[in-house]
Amino acid sequence: MYEEMVTARYYEERLQEEYLEGKQPAFDISAGPIPGELHLAAGHEASAAGVCAHLRDDDTVTAPHRPHHVAIAKGVDLDRMTAEIFGRRTGLCKGKGGHMHLFDPDVNFACSGIIAEGCPPAVGAALAAKKRGTDSVAVAFLGEGAIDQGGFLESLNLAAVHDLPVVFVVEDNDWAISMPKGRVTDVESGAQRAEGFDMPGVRVDYNDAVAVYEAAADAVGRARAGNGPTLLEVQVHRHMGHFMGDAEGYRPKDEVDRLKRLDPIDRLADDLRAEGVDDETLDDLRTEAERRVDDAIEFAKEQPEPDPEEAYEDVFSNPPASGPTAATDGGAASDEPTADDMGGER
Ligand SMILES: Cc1ncc(C[n+]2csc(CCOP(=O)(O)OP(=O)(O)O)c2C)c(N)n1
Ligand SMILES: [Mg+2]
């Protein structure tokens, strides 16, 4: 868990440097080696490491727009993930997804920039596991800003009524962009949402990786044993702005300094030292993590960009043909809407 957490932290420090290249002074969001938005998760690492420590490759994880720490903890290939973030052809989605739309079928990981979007697919994966008779589980990570979304609430209901092996993990950093939690919801903790669906709801306070690990052992174990879903809320801290370039005029100036004193990585290092792990071992883990990250960034920067002609490839699983009954890629006649039916829009 410590290794994953320091990997995620250093990974984002390096991304931050690369991201700013060429964007200043006017903050041109399309310039530089990483075009588009970038949401960093420094301060969130304990939640992903503590939960994913219980998962296997055949378990499914979905994450929201702030996904790197979750992807790393789930074991997503670091080289191909980085190439994706840099928009390169050898990236996980051939450079078309970017940092918010990473998809790795090898370890069943996906994320999306649409808030609460990961909940229904996680429920679907859990339903598939149940129907196939496997003991795979699914975990949907989301922010506390998503706990009033229909997609989340409907997913809780479906998971509960079908007793599905799914765990919902709410990362509560108290902010949804510039909106503090207390102004948009009346519940103290997102875990209280579980009561309305008759499933266990648990909150882990203190941004503590070991506490998350223990709570997740129960939740994942319950799902794997066929005993249904759990809603887990984890307190995390957002050390950064909502996205890179956020001036953060809305948050108290001293908040980040206060939160950094509660850093989950420092806390876990202290726990490990208390268990007898020496500083040299921790330093070695950190050095190895930094080497992996530096290699992945080096790899990504050397990769080719996609050709513009590839823009429409892999967009539809069954690309619209020229007539209503024309043969498609699959060779079968199709009644699917064509480009003409859709007003020529693709
Ligand atoms: C359905 C939907 N509505 C609005 C947005 C715009 N949006 C992007 S991030 C965000 C706030 C997310 O806050 P939270 O879920 O707490 O996650 P955090 O950024 O704090 O990790 C919003 C409203 C969106 N992406 N999708
Ligand atoms: Mg939030």
Coordinates of C-alpha atoms and ligand atoms in Angstrom, one line a residue:
M1 CA 0.0 0.0 0.0
Y2 CA 2.8 2.4 0.8
E3 CA 4.5 1.7 -2.5
E4 CA 1.3 2.4 -4.4
M5 CA 0.7 5.6 -2.5
V6 CA 4.2 7.0 -3.0
T7 CA 3.9 5.9 -6.7
A8 CA 0.7 7.8 -7.1
R9 CA 2.0 10.9 -5.3
Y10 CA 5.2 11.1 -7.3
Y11 CA 3.4 10.3 -10.5
E12 CA 1.2 13.3 -10.1
E13 CA 4.1 15.5 -9.1
R14 CA 5.8 14.6 -12.4
L15 CA 2.5 15.0 -14.4
Q16 CA 2.1 18.5 -12.9
E17 CA 5.5 19.5 -14.2
E18 CA 4.9 18.1 -17.6
Y19 CA 1.4 19.6 -17.7
L20 CA 2.5 23.2 -17.1
E21 CA 5.0 23.1 -19.9
G22 CA 4.0 25.5 -22.6
K23 CA 0.7 26.5 -20.9
Q24 CA 1.9 29.7 -19.3
P25 CA 1.5 32.7 -19.0
A26 CA -2.1 32.8 -20.3
F27 CA -2.9 29.2 -19.3
D28 CA -3.5 27.9 -22.8
I29 CA -5.3 24.6 -21.9
S30 CA -4.6 23.0 -25.2
A31 CA -0.9 23.7 -25.2
G32 CA 2.0 21.5 -24.0
P33 CA 2.6 17.7 -23.9
I34 CA -0.6 17.0 -21.9
P35 CA -3.5 18.9 -23.5
G36 CA -6.9 19.3 -21.8
E37 CA -7.8 19.3 -18.1
L38 CA -5.9 17.5 -15.4
H39 CA -7.4 16.6 -12.0
L40 CA -4.9 15.5 -9.4
A41 CA -5.6 13.3 -6.4
A42 CA -2.7 14.2 -4.0
G43 CA -4.2 13.6 -0.5
H44 CA -6.6 10.9 -1.8
E45 CA -4.2 7.9 -2.0
A46 CA -5.2 6.1 1.2
S47 CA -8.7 5.3 -0.1
A48 CA -7.5 3.6 -3.3
A49 CA -4.6 1.7 -1.7
G50 CA -6.7 0.5 1.2
V51 CA -9.6 -0.8 -1.0
C52 CA -7.7 -2.1 -4.0
A53 CA -5.4 -4.2 -1.7
H54 CA -8.3 -6.6 -1.5
L55 CA -8.9 -6.8 -5.2
R56 CA -7.8 -9.2 -8.0
D57 CA -7.3 -8.5 -11.7
D58 CA -10.7 -10.1 -12.5
D59 CA -12.5 -7.7 -10.1
T60 CA -13.9 -4.5 -11.8
V61 CA -13.1 -1.0 -10.7
T62 CA -14.6 2.2 -12.0
A63 CA -13.3 5.7 -11.0
P64 CA -14.3 9.3 -11.7
H65 CA -12.5 12.2 -13.2
R66 CA -9.7 12.1 -10.5
P67 CA -8.5 8.6 -11.3
H68 CA -4.7 8.1 -11.2
H69 CA -4.4 6.9 -7.6
V70 CA -7.2 4.4 -8.2
A71 CA -5.7 3.2 -11.5
I72 CA -2.3 2.7 -10.0
A73 CA -3.7 0.8 -7.0
K74 CA -5.7 -1.4 -9.4
G75 CA -2.6 -2.3 -11.3
V76 CA -3.3 -0.5 -14.6
D77 CA -0.2 -0.6 -16.9
L78 CA 1.7 2.6 -16.0
D79 CA 3.4 3.0 -19.5
R80 CA 0.2 2.7 -21.5
M81 CA -1.7 4.9 -19.0
T82 CA 0.9 7.6 -19.2
A83 CA 0.9 7.4 -23.0
E84 CA -2.9 7.8 -22.9
I85 CA -2.6 10.9 -20.7
F86 CA 0.0 12.4 -23.2
G87 CA -2.5 11.6 -26.0
R88 CA -0.2 9.1 -27.7
R89 CA -1.2 6.3 -30.1
T90 CA 0.1 3.5 -27.9
G91 CA -2.0 4.7 -24.9
L92 CA -4.7 2.6 -23.4
C93 CA -7.3 4.2 -25.6
K94 CA -5.0 5.1 -28.5
G95 CA -4.7 8.6 -27.2
K96 CA -8.4 9.4 -27.6
G97 CA -9.5 9.2 -24.0
G98 CA -7.0 11.3 -22.1
H99 CA -6.6 11.4 -18.4
M100 CA -10.3 11.2 -17.5
H101 CA -11.1 8.2 -19.8
L102 CA -8.6 5.5 -19.1
F103 CA -9.8 2.0 -19.9
D104 CA -7.8 -1.1 -19.2
P105 CA -9.6 -4.4 -19.9
D106 CA -6.5 -6.4 -18.7
V107 CA -7.3 -5.4 -15.1
N108 CA -11.0 -4.4 -15.6
F109 CA -10.5 -0.7 -14.9
A110 CA -12.4 2.2 -16.4
C111 CA -13.0 5.8 -15.5
S112 CA -15.1 8.7 -16.7
G113 CA -15.3 12.5 -16.5
I114 CA -19.1 12.3 -15.9
I115 CA -20.0 12.4 -12.3
A116 CA -21.5 9.1 -10.9
E117 CA -21.1 7.6 -14.4
G118 CA -19.0 4.7 -12.9
C119 CA -21.8 3.4 -10.7
P120 CA -24.1 1.8 -13.2
P121 CA -21.3 -0.1 -15.1
A122 CA -20.0 -1.3 -11.7
V123 CA -23.4 -2.7 -10.9
G124 CA -23.5 -4.3 -14.4
A125 CA -20.1 -5.9 -13.8
A126 CA -21.4 -7.2 -10.4
L127 CA -24.5 -8.6 -12.0
A128 CA -22.4 -10.3 -14.7
A129 CA -20.2 -11.9 -12.0
K130 CA -23.3 -13.1 -10.1
K131 CA -24.9 -14.6 -13.2
R132 CA -21.7 -16.3 -14.2
G133 CA -21.4 -17.8 -10.8
T134 CA -17.9 -16.3 -10.1
D135 CA -16.8 -14.7 -6.9
S136 CA -15.5 -11.5 -8.7
V137 CA -16.6 -8.2 -7.2
A138 CA -17.0 -4.6 -8.5
V139 CA -16.0 -1.4 -6.8
A140 CA -17.2 2.1 -7.9
F141 CA -15.2 5.0 -6.7
L142 CA -17.0 8.4 -6.7
G143 CA -16.6 11.8 -5.0
E144 CA -18.9 13.1 -2.3
G145 CA -20.2 15.6 -4.9
A146 CA -21.9 12.6 -6.6
I147 CA -24.0 11.4 -3.7
D148 CA -27.1 13.2 -4.8
Q149 CA -26.9 12.1 -8.4
G150 CA -29.6 9.8 -9.8
G151 CA -27.1 7.4 -11.3
F152 CA -25.6 6.8 -7.9
L153 CA -28.9 6.4 -6.1
E154 CA -30.4 4.1 -8.7
S155 CA -27.3 2.0 -8.6
L156 CA -27.5 1.6 -4.9
N157 CA -31.1 0.4 -5.3
L158 CA -30.3 -2.1 -8.0
A159 CA -27.3 -3.4 -6.1
A160 CA -29.4 -3.8 -3.0
V161 CA -32.5 -5.4 -4.6
H162 CA -30.4 -8.0 -6.5
D163 CA -27.9 -8.5 -3.7
L164 CA -25.0 -7.8 -6.0
P165 CA -21.2 -8.1 -5.1
V166 CA -20.5 -4.4 -5.4
V167 CA -18.8 -1.8 -3.1
F168 CA -19.4 1.9 -3.5
V169 CA -16.5 4.0 -2.3
V170 CA -17.3 7.7 -1.7
E171 CA -14.1 9.8 -1.4
D172 CA -15.2 12.7 0.7
N173 CA -12.8 15.6 0.3
D174 CA -15.5 18.1 1.3
W175 CA -15.4 19.9 -2.0
A176 CA -17.1 19.5 -5.4
I177 CA -15.1 22.0 -7.5
S178 CA -15.7 25.2 -5.4
M179 CA -18.9 23.9 -3.6
P180 CA -18.5 22.8 0.0
K181 CA -20.5 19.6 0.9
G182 CA -22.6 21.3 3.5
R183 CA -24.2 23.6 1.0
V184 CA -25.6 20.9 -1.2
T185 CA -26.6 18.0 1.0
D186 CA -28.1 17.6 4.4
V187 CA -26.4 14.4 5.4
E188 CA -23.3 14.6 7.6
S189 CA -21.8 11.5 5.8
G190 CA -22.5 10.0 2.4
A191 CA -22.5 6.6 4.2
Q192 CA -26.0 7.5 5.6
R193 CA -27.4 7.1 2.0
A194 CA -27.1 3.3 2.7
E195 CA -29.9 3.4 5.2
G196 CA -32.5 4.1 2.6
F197 CA -31.4 1.0 0.7
D198 CA -31.1 -1.4 3.7
M199 CA -27.4 -2.0 3.1
P200 CA -24.4 -1.4 5.4
G201 CA -23.0 2.1 5.3
V202 CA -19.6 2.7 6.9
R203 CA -17.5 5.9 7.2
V204 CA -13.8 5.9 7.6
D205 CA -12.5 9.1 9.2
Y206 CA -8.9 10.5 9.5
N207 CA -7.7 9.7 5.9
D208 CA -6.0 6.6 7.3
A209 CA -4.9 3.8 4.9
V210 CA -4.9 1.1 7.6
A211 CA -8.4 2.0 8.7
V212 CA -9.6 2.0 5.0
Y213 CA -7.9 -1.4 4.6
E214 CA -9.8 -2.8 7.5
A215 CA -13.2 -1.4 6.5
A216 CA -12.6 -2.6 2.9
A217 CA -11.8 -6.1 4.1
D218 CA -15.3 -6.3 5.5
A219 CA -17.0 -4.7 2.5
V220 CA -15.1 -6.7 -0.2
G221 CA -15.3 -9.9 1.8
R222 CA -19.0 -9.5 2.2
A223 CA -19.4 -8.9 -1.6
R224 CA -17.2 -11.9 -2.4
A225 CA -19.1 -14.2 -0.1
G226 CA -22.3 -13.3 -1.9
N227 CA -23.7 -11.2 0.9
G228 CA -24.5 -8.1 -1.1
P229 CA -23.3 -4.5 -1.5
T230 CA -21.8 -2.0 1.0
L231 CA -21.4 1.7 0.9
L232 CA -18.1 2.9 2.2
E233 CA -17.3 6.6 2.7
V234 CA -13.6 7.6 3.2
Q235 CA -12.4 10.9 4.3
V236 CA -9.7 12.2 2.0
H237 CA -8.0 15.5 1.5
R238 CA -7.6 17.5 -1.7
H239 CA -4.2 19.1 -1.6
M240 CA -4.5 20.6 -5.0
G241 CA -7.0 22.8 -6.8
H242 CA -10.0 21.1 -8.4
F243 CA -8.0 21.0 -11.6
M244 CA -4.6 22.3 -12.7
G245 CA -5.0 26.0 -13.2
D246 CA -7.7 26.4 -10.5
A247 CA -7.0 29.7 -8.6
E248 CA -8.9 28.4 -5.5
G249 CA -10.2 31.8 -4.5
Y250 CA -13.1 29.9 -2.8
R251 CA -11.1 28.1 -0.1
P252 CA -9.5 29.4 3.1
K253 CA -5.8 30.1 2.5
D254 CA -4.6 28.0 5.4
E255 CA -6.7 24.9 4.6
V256 CA -4.2 23.2 2.4
D257 CA -1.3 23.7 4.9
R258 CA -3.6 22.2 7.6
L259 CA -4.5 19.2 5.4
K260 CA -0.9 18.5 4.4
R261 CA 0.0 18.1 8.1
L262 CA -2.5 15.1 8.0
D263 CA -0.9 13.6 4.9
P264 CA -2.0 9.9 4.6
I265 CA 1.4 8.9 3.3
D266 CA 3.2 10.3 6.3
R267 CA 0.6 8.6 8.5
L268 CA 1.2 5.2 6.9
A269 CA 5.0 5.7 7.1
D270 CA 4.6 6.3 10.9
D271 CA 2.4 3.2 11.2
L272 CA 5.0 1.1 9.4
R273 CA 7.9 2.5 11.5
A274 CA 5.9 1.7 14.6
E275 CA 5.6 -1.9 13.3
G276 CA 9.4 -2.1 12.9
V277 CA 9.9 -1.2 9.2
D278 CA 13.1 0.8 9.0
D279 CA 13.7 4.1 7.1
E280 CA 16.0 2.4 4.6
T281 CA 13.2 0.0 3.5
L282 CA 10.8 3.0 3.1
D283 CA 13.4 4.9 1.1
D284 CA 14.0 1.9 -1.2
L285 CA 10.3 1.6 -1.9
R286 CA 10.1 5.3 -2.7
T287 CA 13.2 5.2 -5.0
E288 CA 11.8 2.2 -6.9
A289 CA 8.4 4.0 -7.3
E290 CA 10.2 7.1 -8.6
R291 CA 12.2 5.0 -11.1
R292 CA 9.0 3.3 -12.4
V293 CA 7.3 6.7 -12.8
D294 CA 10.2 8.4 -14.5
D295 CA 10.5 5.4 -16.9
A296 CA 6.7 5.6 -17.8
I297 CA 6.9 9.4 -18.5
E298 CA 10.0 8.9 -20.6
F299 CA 8.2 6.1 -22.5
A300 CA 5.1 8.2 -23.1
K301 CA 7.1 11.1 -24.4
E302 CA 8.8 8.9 -27.0
Q303 CA 5.5 7.5 -28.4
P304 CA 4.0 8.7 -31.7
E305 CA 0.9 10.8 -31.8
P306 CA -2.2 9.4 -33.6
D307 CA -2.9 10.3 -37.2
P308 CA -5.9 12.6 -37.6
E309 CA -7.4 10.0 -40.0
E310 CA -7.7 7.7 -37.0
A311 CA -10.2 10.0 -35.3
Y312 CA -13.3 7.9 -36.2
E313 CA -11.7 4.5 -35.6
D314 CA -12.9 2.6 -32.5
V315 CA -15.6 5.2 -31.9
F316 CA -18.5 2.9 -32.8
S317 CA -18.3 -0.8 -32.2
N318 CA -20.3 -1.3 -35.3
P319 CA -19.7 1.8 -37.6
P320 CA -22.8 3.1 -39.4
A321 CA -22.8 1.9 -43.0
S322 CA -24.2 3.7 -46.0
G323 CA -27.7 2.2 -46.2
P324 CA -30.3 0.8 -43.7
T325 CA -29.5 -2.9 -44.6
A326 CA -25.9 -2.6 -45.6
A327 CA -23.5 -5.2 -44.3
T328 CA -21.6 -4.1 -41.3
D329 CA -18.2 -5.0 -39.9
G330 CA -19.7 -8.1 -38.3
G331 CA -20.9 -9.2 -41.8
A332 CA -24.6 -9.2 -40.8
A333 CA -27.3 -7.0 -42.3
S334 CA -28.1 -4.2 -39.8
D335 CA -31.1 -2.2 -38.9
E336 CA -29.0 0.2 -36.8
P337 CA -29.3 3.9 -37.6
T338 CA -27.0 5.0 -40.3
A339 CA -25.0 8.3 -40.5
D340 CA -27.8 9.6 -42.8
D341 CA -30.5 8.6 -40.3
M342 CA -28.7 10.6 -37.8
G343 CA -28.6 13.7 -40.0
G344 CA -25.1 12.9 -41.1
E345 CA -23.8 13.4 -37.6
R346 CA -21.2 10.9 -36.5
Ligands
LIG1 C1 -23.0 14.7 -14.5 C2 -22.0 15.8 -14.3 N1 -22.3 17.0 -13.8 C3 -21.4 18.0 -13.6 C4 -20.1 17.7 -14.0 C5 -19.0 18.8 -13.8 N2 -18.1 18.4 -12.7 C6 -16.9 17.9 -12.9 S1 -16.1 17.5 -11.4 C7 -17.5 18.1 -10.5 C8 -17.4 18.0 -9.0 C9 -17.0 16.7 -8.5 O1 -16.9 16.7 -7.1 P1 -16.7 15.4 -6.3 O2 -17.7 14.3 -6.9 O3 -16.8 15.7 -4.9 O4 -15.3 14.9 -6.8 P2 -13.9 15.6 -6.4 O5 -13.6 16.5 -7.6 O6 -14.0 16.4 -5.2 O7 -12.9 14.5 -6.4 C10 -18.5 18.5 -11.3 C11 -19.7 19.1 -10.8 C12 -19.8 16.5 -14.6 N3 -18.5 16.2 -14.9 N4 -20.7 15.5 -14.7
MG2 MG -15.3 16.1 -3.6

